[in-house]
Short mmCIF file of C-alpha atoms and ligand atoms in Angstrom, two decimals:
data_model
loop_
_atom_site.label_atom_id
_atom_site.label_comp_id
_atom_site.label_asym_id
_atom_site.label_seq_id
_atom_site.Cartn_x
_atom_site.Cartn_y
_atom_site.Cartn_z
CA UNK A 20 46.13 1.87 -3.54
CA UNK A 21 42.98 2.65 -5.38
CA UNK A 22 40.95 0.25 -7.46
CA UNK A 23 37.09 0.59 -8.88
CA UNK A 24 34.08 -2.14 -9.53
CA UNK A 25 31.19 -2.60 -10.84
CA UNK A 26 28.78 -5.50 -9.97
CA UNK A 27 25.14 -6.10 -10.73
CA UNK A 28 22.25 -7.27 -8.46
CA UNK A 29 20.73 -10.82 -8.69
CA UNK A 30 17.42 -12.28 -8.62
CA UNK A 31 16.97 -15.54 -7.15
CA UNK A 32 15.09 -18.28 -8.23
CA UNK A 33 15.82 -21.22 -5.97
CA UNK A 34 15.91 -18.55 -2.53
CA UNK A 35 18.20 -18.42 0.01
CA UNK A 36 15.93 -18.37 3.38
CA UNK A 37 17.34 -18.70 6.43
CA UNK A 38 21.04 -18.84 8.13
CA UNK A 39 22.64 -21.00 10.26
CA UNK A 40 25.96 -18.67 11.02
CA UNK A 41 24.14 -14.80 10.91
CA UNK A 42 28.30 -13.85 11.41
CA UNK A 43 29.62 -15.58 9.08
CA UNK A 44 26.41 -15.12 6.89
CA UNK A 45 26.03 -19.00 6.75
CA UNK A 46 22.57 -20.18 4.65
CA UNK A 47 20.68 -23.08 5.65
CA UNK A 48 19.95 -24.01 1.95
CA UNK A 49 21.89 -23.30 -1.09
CA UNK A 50 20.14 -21.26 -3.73
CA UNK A 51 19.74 -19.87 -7.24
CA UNK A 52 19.84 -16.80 -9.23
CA UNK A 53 20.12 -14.99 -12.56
CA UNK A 54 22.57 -12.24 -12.25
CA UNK A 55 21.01 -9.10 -14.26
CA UNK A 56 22.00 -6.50 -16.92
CA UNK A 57 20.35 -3.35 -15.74
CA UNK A 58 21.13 -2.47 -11.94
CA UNK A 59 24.40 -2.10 -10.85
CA UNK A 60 26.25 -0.70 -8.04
CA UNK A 61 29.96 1.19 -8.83
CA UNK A 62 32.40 1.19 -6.06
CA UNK A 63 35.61 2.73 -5.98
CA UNK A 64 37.78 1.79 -2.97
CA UNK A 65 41.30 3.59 -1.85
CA UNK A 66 43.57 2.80 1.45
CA UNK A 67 45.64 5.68 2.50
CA UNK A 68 48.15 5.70 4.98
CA UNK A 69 47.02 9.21 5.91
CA UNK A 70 43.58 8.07 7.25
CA UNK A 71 42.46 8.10 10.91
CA UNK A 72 38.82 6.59 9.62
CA UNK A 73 37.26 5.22 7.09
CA UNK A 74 34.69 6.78 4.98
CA UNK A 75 31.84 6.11 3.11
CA UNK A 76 29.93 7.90 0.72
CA UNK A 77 26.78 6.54 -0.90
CA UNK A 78 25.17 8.21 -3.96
CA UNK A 79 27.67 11.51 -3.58
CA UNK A 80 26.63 12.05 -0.10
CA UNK A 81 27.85 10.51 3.89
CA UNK A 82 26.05 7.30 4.19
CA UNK A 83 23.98 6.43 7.35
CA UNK A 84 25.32 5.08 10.47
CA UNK A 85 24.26 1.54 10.02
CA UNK A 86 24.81 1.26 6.38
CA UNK A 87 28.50 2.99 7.07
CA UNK A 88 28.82 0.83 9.60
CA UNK A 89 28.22 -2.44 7.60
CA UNK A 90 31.01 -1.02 5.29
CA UNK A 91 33.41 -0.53 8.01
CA UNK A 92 32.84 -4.42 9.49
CA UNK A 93 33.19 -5.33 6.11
CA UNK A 94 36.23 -3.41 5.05
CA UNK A 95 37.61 -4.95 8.36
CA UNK A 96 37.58 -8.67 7.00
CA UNK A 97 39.11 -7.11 3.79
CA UNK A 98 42.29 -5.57 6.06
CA UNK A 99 42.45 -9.03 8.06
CA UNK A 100 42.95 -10.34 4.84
CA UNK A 101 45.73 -8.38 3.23
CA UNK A 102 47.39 -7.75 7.03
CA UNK A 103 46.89 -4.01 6.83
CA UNK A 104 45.78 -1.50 9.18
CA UNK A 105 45.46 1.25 6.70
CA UNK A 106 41.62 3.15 6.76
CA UNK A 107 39.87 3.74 2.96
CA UNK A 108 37.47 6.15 1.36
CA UNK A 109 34.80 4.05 -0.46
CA UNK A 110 32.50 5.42 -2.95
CA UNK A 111 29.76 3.62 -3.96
CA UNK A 112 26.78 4.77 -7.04
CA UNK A 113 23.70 2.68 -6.52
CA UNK A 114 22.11 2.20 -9.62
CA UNK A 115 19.46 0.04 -7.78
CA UNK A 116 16.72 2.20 -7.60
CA UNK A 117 15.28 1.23 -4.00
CA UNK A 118 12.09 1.12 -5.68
CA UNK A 119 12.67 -0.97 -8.61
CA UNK A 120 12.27 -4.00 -6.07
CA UNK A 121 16.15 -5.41 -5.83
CA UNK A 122 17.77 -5.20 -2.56
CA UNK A 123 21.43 -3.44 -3.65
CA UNK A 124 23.19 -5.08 -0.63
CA UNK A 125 24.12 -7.76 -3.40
CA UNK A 126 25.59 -5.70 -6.40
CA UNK A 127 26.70 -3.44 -3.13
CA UNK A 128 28.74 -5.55 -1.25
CA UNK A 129 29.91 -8.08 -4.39
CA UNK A 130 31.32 -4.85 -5.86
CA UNK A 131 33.04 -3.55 -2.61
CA UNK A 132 34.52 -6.71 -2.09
CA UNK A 133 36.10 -6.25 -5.99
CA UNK A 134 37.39 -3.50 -5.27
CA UNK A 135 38.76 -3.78 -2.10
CA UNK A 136 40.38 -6.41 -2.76
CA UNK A 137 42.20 -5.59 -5.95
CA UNK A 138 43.41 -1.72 -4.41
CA UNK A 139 45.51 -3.98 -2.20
CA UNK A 140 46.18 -6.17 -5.05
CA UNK A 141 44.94 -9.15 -2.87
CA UNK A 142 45.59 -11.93 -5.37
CA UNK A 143 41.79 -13.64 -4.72
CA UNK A 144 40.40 -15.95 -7.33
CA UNK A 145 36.77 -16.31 -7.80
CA UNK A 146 35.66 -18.43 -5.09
CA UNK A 147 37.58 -16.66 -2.72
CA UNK A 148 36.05 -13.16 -3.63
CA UNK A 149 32.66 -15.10 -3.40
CA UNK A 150 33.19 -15.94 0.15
CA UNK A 151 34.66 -12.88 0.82
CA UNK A 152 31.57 -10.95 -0.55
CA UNK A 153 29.25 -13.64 1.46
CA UNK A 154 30.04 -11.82 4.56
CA UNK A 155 29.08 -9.07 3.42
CA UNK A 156 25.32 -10.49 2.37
CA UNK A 157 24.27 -13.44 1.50
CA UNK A 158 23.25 -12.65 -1.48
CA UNK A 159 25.91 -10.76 -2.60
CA UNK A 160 28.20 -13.95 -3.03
CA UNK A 161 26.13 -14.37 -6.31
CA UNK A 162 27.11 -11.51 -7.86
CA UNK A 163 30.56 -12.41 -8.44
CA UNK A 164 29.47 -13.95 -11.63
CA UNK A 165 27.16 -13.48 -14.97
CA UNK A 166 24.68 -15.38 -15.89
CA UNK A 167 23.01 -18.62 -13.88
CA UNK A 168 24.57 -18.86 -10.52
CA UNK A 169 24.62 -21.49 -8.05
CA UNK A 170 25.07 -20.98 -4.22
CA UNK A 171 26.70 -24.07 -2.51
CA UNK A 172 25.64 -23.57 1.55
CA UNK A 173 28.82 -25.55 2.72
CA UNK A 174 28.87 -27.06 5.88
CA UNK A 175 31.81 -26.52 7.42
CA UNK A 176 31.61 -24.35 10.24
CA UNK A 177 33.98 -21.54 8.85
CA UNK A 178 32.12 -20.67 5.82
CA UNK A 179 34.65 -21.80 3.34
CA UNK A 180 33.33 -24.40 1.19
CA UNK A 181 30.11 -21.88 1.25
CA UNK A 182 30.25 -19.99 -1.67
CA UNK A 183 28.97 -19.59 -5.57
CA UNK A 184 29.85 -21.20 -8.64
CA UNK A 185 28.65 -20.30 -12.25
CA UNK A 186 26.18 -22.88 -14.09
CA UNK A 187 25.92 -21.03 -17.42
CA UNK A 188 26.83 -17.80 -18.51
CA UNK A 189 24.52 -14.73 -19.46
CA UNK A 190 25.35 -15.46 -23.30
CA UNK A 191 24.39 -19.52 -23.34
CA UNK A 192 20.43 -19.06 -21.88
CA UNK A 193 18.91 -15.72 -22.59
CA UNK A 194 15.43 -15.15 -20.42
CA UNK A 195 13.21 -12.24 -19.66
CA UNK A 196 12.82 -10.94 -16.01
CA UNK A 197 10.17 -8.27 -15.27
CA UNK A 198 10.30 -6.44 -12.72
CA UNK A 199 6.55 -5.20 -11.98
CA UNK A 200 6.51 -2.66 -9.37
CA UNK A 201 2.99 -2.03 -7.24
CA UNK A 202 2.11 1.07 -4.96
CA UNK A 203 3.21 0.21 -1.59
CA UNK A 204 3.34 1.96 1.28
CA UNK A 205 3.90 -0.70 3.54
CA UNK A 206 6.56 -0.38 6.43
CA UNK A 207 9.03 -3.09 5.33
CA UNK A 208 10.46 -5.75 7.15
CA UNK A 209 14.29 -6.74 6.17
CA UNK A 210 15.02 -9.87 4.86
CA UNK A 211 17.92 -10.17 7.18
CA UNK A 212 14.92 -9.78 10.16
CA UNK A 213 12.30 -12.06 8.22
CA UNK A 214 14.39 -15.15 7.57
CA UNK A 215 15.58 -14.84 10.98
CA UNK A 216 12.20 -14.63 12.75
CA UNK A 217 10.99 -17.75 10.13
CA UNK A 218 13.71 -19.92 11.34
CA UNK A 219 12.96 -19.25 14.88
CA UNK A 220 9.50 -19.32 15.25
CA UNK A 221 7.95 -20.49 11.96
CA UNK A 222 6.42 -24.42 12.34
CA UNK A 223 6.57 -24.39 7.94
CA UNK A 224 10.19 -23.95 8.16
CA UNK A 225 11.38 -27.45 8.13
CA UNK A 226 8.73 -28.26 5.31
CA UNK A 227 11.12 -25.51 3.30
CA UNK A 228 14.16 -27.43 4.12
CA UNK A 229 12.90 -31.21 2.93
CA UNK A 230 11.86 -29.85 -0.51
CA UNK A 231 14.27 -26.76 -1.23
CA UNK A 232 17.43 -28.91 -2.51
CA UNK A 233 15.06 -31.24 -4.78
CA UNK A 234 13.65 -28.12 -6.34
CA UNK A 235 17.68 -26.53 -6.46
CA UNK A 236 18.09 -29.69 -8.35
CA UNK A 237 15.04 -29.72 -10.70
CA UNK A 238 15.92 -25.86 -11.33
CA UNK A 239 19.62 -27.04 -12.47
CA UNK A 240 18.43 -29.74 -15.03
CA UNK A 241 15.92 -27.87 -16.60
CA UNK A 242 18.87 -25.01 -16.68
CA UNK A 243 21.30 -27.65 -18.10
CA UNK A 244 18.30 -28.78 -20.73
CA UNK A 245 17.19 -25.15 -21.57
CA UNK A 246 14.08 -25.95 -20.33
CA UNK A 247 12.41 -22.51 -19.80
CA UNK A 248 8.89 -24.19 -18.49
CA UNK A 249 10.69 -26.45 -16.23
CA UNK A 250 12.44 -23.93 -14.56
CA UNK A 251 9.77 -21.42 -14.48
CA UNK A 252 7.64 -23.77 -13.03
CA UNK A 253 10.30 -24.63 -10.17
CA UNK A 254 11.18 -20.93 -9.41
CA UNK A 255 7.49 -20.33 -8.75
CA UNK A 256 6.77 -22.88 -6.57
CA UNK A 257 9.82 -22.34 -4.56
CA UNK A 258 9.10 -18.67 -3.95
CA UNK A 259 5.61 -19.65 -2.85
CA UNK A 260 6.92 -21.74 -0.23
CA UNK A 261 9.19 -19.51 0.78
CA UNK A 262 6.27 -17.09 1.45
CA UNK A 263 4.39 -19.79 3.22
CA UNK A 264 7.13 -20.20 5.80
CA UNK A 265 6.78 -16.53 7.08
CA UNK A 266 3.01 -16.84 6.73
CA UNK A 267 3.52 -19.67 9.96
CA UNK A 268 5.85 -16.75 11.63
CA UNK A 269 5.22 -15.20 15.09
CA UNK A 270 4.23 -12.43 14.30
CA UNK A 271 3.41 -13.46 10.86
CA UNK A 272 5.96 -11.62 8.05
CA UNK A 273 3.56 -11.21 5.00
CA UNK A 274 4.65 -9.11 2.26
CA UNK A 275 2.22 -9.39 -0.34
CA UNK A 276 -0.17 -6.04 -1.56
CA UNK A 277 -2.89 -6.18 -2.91
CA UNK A 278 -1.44 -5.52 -6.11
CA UNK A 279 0.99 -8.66 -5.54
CA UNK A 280 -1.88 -10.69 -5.76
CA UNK A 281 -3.67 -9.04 -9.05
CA UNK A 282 -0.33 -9.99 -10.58
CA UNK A 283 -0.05 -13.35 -9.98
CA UNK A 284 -3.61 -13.87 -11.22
CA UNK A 285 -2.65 -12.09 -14.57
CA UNK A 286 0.59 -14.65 -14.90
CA UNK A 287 -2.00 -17.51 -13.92
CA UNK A 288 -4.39 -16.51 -16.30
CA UNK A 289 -1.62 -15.48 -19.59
CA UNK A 290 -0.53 -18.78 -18.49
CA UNK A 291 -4.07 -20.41 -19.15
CA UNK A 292 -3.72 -18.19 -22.90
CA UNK A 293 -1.11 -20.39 -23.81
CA UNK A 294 1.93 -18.47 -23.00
CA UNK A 295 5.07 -19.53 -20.80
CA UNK A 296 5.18 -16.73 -18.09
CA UNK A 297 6.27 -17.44 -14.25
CA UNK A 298 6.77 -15.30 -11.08
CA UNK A 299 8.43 -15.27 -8.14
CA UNK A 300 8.77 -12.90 -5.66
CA UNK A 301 11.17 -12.00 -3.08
CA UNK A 302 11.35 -9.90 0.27
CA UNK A 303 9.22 -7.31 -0.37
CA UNK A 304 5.24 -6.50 -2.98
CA UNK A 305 6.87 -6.25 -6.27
CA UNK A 306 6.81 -8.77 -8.80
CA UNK A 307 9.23 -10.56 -10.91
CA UNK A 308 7.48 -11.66 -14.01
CA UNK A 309 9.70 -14.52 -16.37
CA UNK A 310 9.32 -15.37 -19.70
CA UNK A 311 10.80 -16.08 -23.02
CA UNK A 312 12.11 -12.84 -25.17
CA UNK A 313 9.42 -13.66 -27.65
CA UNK A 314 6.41 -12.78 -25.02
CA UNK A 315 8.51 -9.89 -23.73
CA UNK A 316 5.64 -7.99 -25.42
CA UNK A 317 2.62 -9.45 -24.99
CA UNK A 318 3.13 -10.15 -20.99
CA UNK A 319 4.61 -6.72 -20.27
CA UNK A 320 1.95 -4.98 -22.24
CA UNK A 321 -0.50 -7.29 -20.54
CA UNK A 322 0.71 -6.71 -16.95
CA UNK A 323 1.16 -2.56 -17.44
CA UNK A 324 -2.58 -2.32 -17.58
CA UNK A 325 -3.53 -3.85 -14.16
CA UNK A 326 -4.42 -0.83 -11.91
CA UNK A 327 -1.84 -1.69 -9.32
CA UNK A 328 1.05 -1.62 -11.59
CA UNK A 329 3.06 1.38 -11.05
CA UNK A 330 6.21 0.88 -13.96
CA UNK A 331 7.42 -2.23 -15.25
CA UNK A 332 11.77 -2.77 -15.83
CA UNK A 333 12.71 -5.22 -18.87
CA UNK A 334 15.95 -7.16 -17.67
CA UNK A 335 17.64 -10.16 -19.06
CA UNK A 336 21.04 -12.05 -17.62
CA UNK A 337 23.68 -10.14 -17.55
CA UNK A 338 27.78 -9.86 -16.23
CA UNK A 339 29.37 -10.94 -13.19
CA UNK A 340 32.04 -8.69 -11.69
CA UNK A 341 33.81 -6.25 -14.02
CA UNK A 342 36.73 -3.67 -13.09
CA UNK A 343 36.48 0.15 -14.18
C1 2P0 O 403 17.56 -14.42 -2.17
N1 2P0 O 403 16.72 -12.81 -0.50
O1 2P0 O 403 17.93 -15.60 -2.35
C2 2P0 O 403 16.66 -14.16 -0.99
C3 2P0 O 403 15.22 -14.40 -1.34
C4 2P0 O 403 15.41 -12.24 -0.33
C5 2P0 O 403 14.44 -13.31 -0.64
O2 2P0 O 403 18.93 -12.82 -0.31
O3 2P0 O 403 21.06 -10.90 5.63
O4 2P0 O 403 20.16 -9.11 1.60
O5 2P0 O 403 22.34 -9.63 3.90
O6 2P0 O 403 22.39 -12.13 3.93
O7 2P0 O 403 21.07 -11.39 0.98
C6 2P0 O 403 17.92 -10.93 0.52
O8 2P0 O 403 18.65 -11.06 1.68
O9 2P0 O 403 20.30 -10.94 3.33
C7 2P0 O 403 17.89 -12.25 -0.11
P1 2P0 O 403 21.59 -10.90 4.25
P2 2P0 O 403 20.17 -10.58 1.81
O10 2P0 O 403 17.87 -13.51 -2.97
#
C-alpha cells in the first residue's frame, strides 16, 4: 500500500490572510496563485499493517516533533477517510530551499495528501484532494493544480465547498516570477501566527476584507484577458494591503528588511523606464519580482546589482500534482 507524489509550491497573488475555522483551516477570503515549475516537494507514503507508529522522515533524516506531528494529524484525516487504522512511513524531499522564500507547507502537504490518498487507492477527484490537502495548510489546497489557481473560501461551516479550482493552465499564460532573496537575519514570525494575531487585534483588517474579493475579481479578468499589467498591478496592491493589516497589529507583525524596501524602489523605478515589472511579497523579506519573459533579462540583471540582493531564482507556472 505504497504510492509516491510530487507537488510544487505556489505563490499567491490575490493572498489568503486570515481564517475563520484555524481546524478546519477555513480562510476568510478566497485567494490567488500561480503554481511554479522549480520547487517541489516528493513524498512517498506506505501503510503497513506491521506498524505500531507512524513515521516521518524529512530530507533523509527524523523530522521534528511539531513538523512530525503535523504529519501525524494529517495522516489521521487521511485514515478517517479510507476507514483504516493502519500507521505509514512517509518520506518527504523538500526541494524548497527554506531560503529561497516559499513556505514548503504547500507543495508539502498537497503532495502528502497525493500520496496518501492513492496508497489506499482512495478514489478522490480533484476537489476532494483539494480539501483534503486544505487541512493540511491553507495554502497547500492550491497546489493540487498547474498553472492559475483560484481558492473559493466556502462558507459552509464544514469546509467543503472551500476548496481550489483551476483558471488556466501553466501552458495558456506564461509569466516570469523572481524570486529575489535579501540577507535576513530576522527571527520570523509564522504566517499561521501573523494572520491570526491580524484578525484579532489588527483595526486594518476589515479594510482587507471590503476590497480583497473586488481585487480577486479584477485579478481573474485581467487573467481571462491576458492582461499582464492588469494583473500585475492588482497583485501588488493586494500584497501591500495585506502588509498594512499587520502593520495595525498588536504587537505590530512587520516583515520587511531593509533590502525589501531597496527592491520595491528598483521595480518602481524599472517601472518608470518603461518596463512592465510588479511585486508582491508574502510572509517573510524576500521579494517576488513579475514580469513578462521578454524583461526576464533586463529586470533580473537590474535587481542582482542592488547591495541587498543575495541570489535571484527564475520561475515561471508550472504543474499541479503529478504521481512518481
Ligand atoms: C498565501 N500565505 O496566500 C498567503 C500569503 C502567506 C502570505 O498561505 O496556517 O502556510 O498553514 O494555512 O498556507 C502561508 O500560510 O498557512 C500563506 P496555514 P500557510 O500564500
Amino acid at each position: 500500500m505504497k504510492a509516491a507524489a510530487r507537488a510544487n509550491t505556489n505563490i499567491a497573488l490575490i493572498k489568503y490572510w486570515g481564517k475563520r475555522d484555524e481546524k478546519l483551516f477555513l480562510p476568510m477570503n478566497s485567494s490567488l496563485s500561480i503554481t511554479l515549475d522549480r520547487f517541489y516537494t516528493e513524498t512517498s507514503v506506505e501503510f503497513r499493517e506491521e506498524l505500531k507508529s507512524d513515521v516521518f522522515l524529512l530530507n533523509n533524516k527524523p523530522a521534528g516533533e511539531a513538523e512530525a506531528n503535523k504529519v501525524f494529524r494529517f495522516l489521521d484525516n487521511i485514515r478517517k477517510l479510507a476507514g483504516t487504522k493502519m500507521y505509514a512511513v512517509v518520506i518527504s524531499e523538500n526541494m524548497v530551499p527554506t531560503a529561497a522564500g516559499f513556505a514548503s507547507s504547500a507543495s508539502g502537504f498537497a503532495a502528502l495528501a497525493a500520496a496518501g490518498v492513492k496508497a489506499l487507492n482512495l478514489n478522490l477527484n480533484e476537489k476532494e484532494l483539494s480539501i483534503l490537502a486544505r487541512q493540511g495548510s491553507g495554502s497547500a489546497c492550491r497546489s493540487i493544480y498547474g498553472g492559475y489557481v483560484e481558492w473559493q473560501k466556502g462558507e459552509r461551516g464544514d469546509g467543503m465547498d472551500s476548496y481550489a479550482n483551476q483558471l488556466l493552465t501553466e501552458k495558456d499564460l506564461d509569466i516570469c516570477i523572481l524570486s529575489v532573496l535579501v540577507e535576513s537575519n530576522q527571527k520570523k514570525i509564522s504566517s499561521r501566527e501573523g494572520m491570526k494575531r491580524t484578525v484579532e487585534t489588527s483595526p486594518f483588517y476589515s479594510g482587507w476584507l471590503d476590497t480583497v474579493e473586488k481585487d480577486l475579481e479584477k485579478a481573474k479578468e485581467a487573467i481571462r484577458n491576458r492582461d499582464f499589467q492588469s494583473l500585475g498591478e492588482t497583485a501588488e496592491a493586494n500584497a501591500l494591503k495585506m502588509h498594512a493589516t499587520m502593520l495595525g497589529a498588536k504587537p505590530p507583525v512587520l516583515y520587511w528588511q531593509s533590502g525589501t524596501m531597496e527592491i520595491i524602489h528598483q521595480v518602481q523605478s524599472l517601472r518608470m523606464s518603461g518596463i512592465k515589472v510588479y511585486f508582491t511579497i508574502d510572509a517573510g523579506p524576500n521579494v517576488k519580482v513579475l514580469c513578462l519573459p521578454k524583461d526576464e533579462q533586463k529586470v533580473s540583471d537590474t535587481l542582482m546589482k542592488l547591495p541587498a540582493v543575495k541570489q535571484i531564482i527564475t520561475c515561471h507556472p508550472g504543474s499541479g500534482i503529478t504521481y512518481v
